[in-house]
XYZ file of C-alpha atoms in Angstrom:
226
model
C 14.251 -31.226 -57.516
C 15.977 -30.626 -61.417
C 15.608 -27.070 -61.617
C 17.994 -26.917 -57.931
C 20.647 -29.179 -59.352
C 20.916 -27.773 -62.287
C 21.232 -24.460 -60.713
C 23.874 -25.894 -58.764
C 26.150 -27.387 -61.176
C 25.661 -24.112 -62.732
C 26.992 -22.208 -60.650
C 29.865 -24.948 -59.755
C 30.751 -24.482 -63.705
C 31.415 -20.827 -63.076
C 33.213 -20.639 -59.356
C 35.640 -23.515 -60.878
C 36.259 -20.434 -63.382
C 35.993 -17.771 -60.853
C 40.099 -16.671 -60.125
C 39.441 -16.849 -56.773
C 36.853 -19.089 -55.684
C 39.467 -22.152 -57.717
C 42.496 -21.052 -56.132
C 40.915 -21.479 -53.054
C 39.761 -24.615 -54.166
C 43.283 -25.726 -55.109
C 44.553 -24.313 -51.617
C 46.175 -21.882 -52.895
C 45.153 -17.980 -51.033
C 47.275 -16.830 -48.495
C 46.432 -15.164 -45.317
C 44.981 -11.664 -46.018
C 42.470 -14.096 -49.039
C 41.793 -16.684 -47.204
C 40.791 -14.113 -44.077
C 38.730 -11.870 -46.571
C 36.681 -15.352 -47.833
C 36.309 -16.168 -43.792
C 34.992 -13.213 -42.785
C 32.194 -12.457 -45.930
C 31.533 -16.547 -44.674
C 30.672 -15.412 -41.260
C 28.536 -12.804 -42.295
C 26.055 -14.473 -44.288
C 26.114 -17.689 -42.120
C 25.321 -15.462 -38.777
C 21.830 -15.176 -40.315
C 21.414 -18.826 -41.326
C 19.533 -19.525 -37.958
C 17.011 -16.595 -37.845
C 16.136 -16.822 -40.846
C 15.301 -20.645 -40.279
C 13.832 -19.840 -37.084
C 11.309 -16.805 -38.615
C 10.444 -18.576 -41.602
C 9.449 -20.973 -39.140
C 7.529 -19.082 -36.846
C 5.796 -17.397 -39.791
C 4.538 -21.026 -41.255
C 3.322 -22.030 -37.113
C 1.540 -18.774 -37.125
C -0.611 -18.860 -40.584
C -1.320 -22.842 -39.858
C 1.230 -23.219 -42.900
C 2.673 -27.009 -43.441
C 3.013 -27.227 -39.791
C 5.005 -30.613 -40.635
C 7.196 -28.398 -42.688
C 7.142 -25.234 -39.703
C 8.262 -27.666 -37.023
C 11.760 -28.586 -39.525
C 12.992 -25.220 -40.245
C 13.017 -24.790 -36.222
C 15.035 -27.754 -35.964
C 17.081 -27.080 -38.680
C 17.514 -23.555 -36.874
C 18.835 -24.908 -33.604
C 21.166 -27.349 -35.564
C 22.855 -23.769 -37.358
C 23.480 -23.078 -33.782
C 27.308 -21.769 -33.056
C 28.406 -22.114 -36.903
C 28.969 -18.974 -37.649
C 31.180 -19.361 -34.098
C 33.340 -21.653 -36.572
C 34.071 -19.648 -38.705
C 35.557 -17.319 -35.760
C 37.257 -20.029 -34.697
C 39.305 -20.074 -37.993
C 39.869 -16.672 -38.602
C 41.803 -16.626 -34.585
C 43.560 -19.515 -35.902
C 45.491 -17.704 -38.368
C 45.844 -14.663 -36.251
C 42.813 -12.662 -37.705
C 40.565 -12.903 -35.505
C 37.254 -10.778 -35.270
C 34.123 -10.572 -32.775
C 30.836 -10.225 -32.485
C 30.511 -7.345 -30.383
C 32.491 -5.004 -34.291
C 31.985 -7.698 -37.433
C 33.541 -6.711 -40.431
C 31.179 -4.996 -43.293
C 29.341 -6.732 -46.180
C 30.327 -6.881 -49.358
C 27.164 -5.756 -51.600
C 27.068 -9.718 -52.263
C 26.708 -10.447 -49.063
C 24.116 -7.528 -47.694
C 21.924 -8.150 -51.253
C 22.206 -11.855 -49.697
C 20.966 -11.211 -46.783
C 18.216 -8.417 -47.891
C 16.275 -10.822 -50.159
C 16.457 -13.948 -47.876
C 15.270 -11.100 -45.305
C 12.639 -10.156 -47.619
C 11.193 -13.462 -48.073
C 10.636 -15.214 -44.399
C 9.941 -10.967 -42.650
C 6.487 -10.723 -46.781
C 7.162 -13.828 -49.511
C 7.224 -17.040 -48.953
C 9.212 -18.429 -45.909
C 9.731 -21.453 -47.473
C 11.950 -19.935 -49.976
C 14.207 -20.485 -47.560
C 14.930 -23.424 -49.018
C 16.133 -22.547 -51.596
C 18.300 -20.780 -50.996
C 20.044 -23.606 -48.254
C 19.511 -26.460 -50.983
C 22.156 -24.378 -52.455
C 24.743 -23.596 -49.754
C 24.316 -26.677 -48.322
C 24.772 -28.775 -52.320
C 27.603 -26.581 -52.575
C 28.918 -27.773 -48.914
C 28.675 -31.196 -50.199
C 30.040 -30.791 -54.643
C 33.757 -28.908 -52.509
C 34.510 -27.964 -48.876
C 35.910 -30.979 -47.911
C 37.874 -30.810 -50.960
C 38.563 -26.925 -50.163
C 39.848 -28.112 -46.478
C 41.937 -30.618 -47.603
C 43.761 -29.110 -50.643
C 44.700 -25.485 -48.141
C 46.066 -27.661 -45.538
C 48.269 -30.210 -47.780
C 49.690 -26.457 -49.358
C 50.177 -25.205 -46.253
C 50.323 -21.206 -47.520
C 48.051 -20.388 -44.339
C 49.880 -20.669 -40.874
C 48.011 -22.220 -38.424
C 45.716 -24.056 -40.986
C 45.442 -26.721 -40.428
C 43.186 -25.223 -37.370
C 41.925 -23.548 -39.669
C 39.320 -25.227 -41.179
C 37.084 -26.643 -39.114
C 34.055 -24.649 -40.874
C 34.025 -26.316 -44.035
C 35.227 -29.420 -42.889
C 32.998 -29.648 -40.725
C 30.270 -29.087 -43.734
C 31.315 -31.376 -45.619
C 30.991 -33.647 -43.144
C 27.557 -33.278 -42.732
C 25.178 -31.340 -45.437
C 25.188 -34.613 -47.278
C 23.149 -35.948 -45.313
C 21.131 -31.771 -44.765
C 20.992 -31.697 -48.978
C 18.679 -35.263 -48.453
C 16.441 -33.847 -46.625
C 15.708 -30.408 -48.278
C 14.903 -32.422 -50.880
C 12.457 -33.803 -49.323
C 10.601 -31.125 -47.736
C 11.567 -29.956 -51.604
C 8.441 -32.977 -52.512
C 6.308 -32.131 -49.787
C 5.627 -28.505 -51.305
C 2.032 -28.955 -52.537
C 1.308 -24.891 -54.102
C 2.638 -23.992 -57.313
C 3.700 -20.074 -55.371
C 5.509 -21.883 -52.740
C 7.690 -24.183 -55.492
C 8.673 -21.202 -57.403
C 9.724 -18.936 -54.427
C 11.907 -22.058 -53.402
C 13.745 -22.692 -57.109
C 13.812 -18.439 -57.186
C 16.165 -18.321 -53.515
C 18.408 -21.084 -54.992
C 18.876 -18.937 -58.262
C 18.912 -14.821 -56.770
C 21.579 -17.471 -54.090
C 23.443 -19.041 -57.183
C 23.966 -15.400 -58.932
C 25.131 -14.085 -55.265
C 27.868 -15.783 -54.588
C 30.361 -15.781 -56.636
C 30.351 -12.138 -55.315
C 31.102 -12.579 -51.952
C 34.856 -12.752 -53.647
C 34.846 -10.308 -55.633
C 32.177 -7.773 -55.479
C 29.990 -6.035 -57.373
C 31.084 -7.362 -60.755
C 31.870 -10.313 -59.633
C 28.628 -10.879 -58.858
C 27.219 -8.674 -61.507
C 28.751 -11.182 -64.142
C 28.101 -14.203 -62.387
C 24.135 -12.935 -62.476
C 24.260 -12.285 -66.428
C 25.732 -16.155 -66.504
C 23.334 -17.825 -64.620
C 20.112 -16.396 -66.703
C 21.616 -17.399 -69.852
């Protein structure tokens, strides 16, 4: 767990010096900027439930860690509708999107989806624990504060009705990170534990790129690997 927590701490440090991420945390984004953030968020959140379910199904079929397989499937059910929270937030600021015509992913989101699909389909399905831990620890540390600052600054018309995704994850993710900690401690295979920590590192390296594209992703990856 120390390695995962270090990965999260390094990511928070990167975001605290990242211009767009820092402005989001301070509530200083305008409508277009916040909409762009929400669109990329929607694209990766939309993948969470099917990735968790596929990982659980692979574990079940292999007869490997049946208790963890059941928990993966349970967490997939818990993620139901979270992508719709993002769509509701977009509609509230006058930037509606529809699942039938989703926005285009930036390179970092493309890479995030491809990496996690590879792991749950052909790598270690347990690796998604690392991805989930980073995202939920990030929400626990920043989502509530970000939502509060956005509403307080009121730079975006309708913002008081457009922070459901951020507020919802701030409320829930403290409990979720504790659950994930317990799951990680139950993984006996050194190979699977390495896969979890690698996926955590990949997610942390890609996440800043969801704000500003390819150059930011490269710089963040270099920072996290130093």
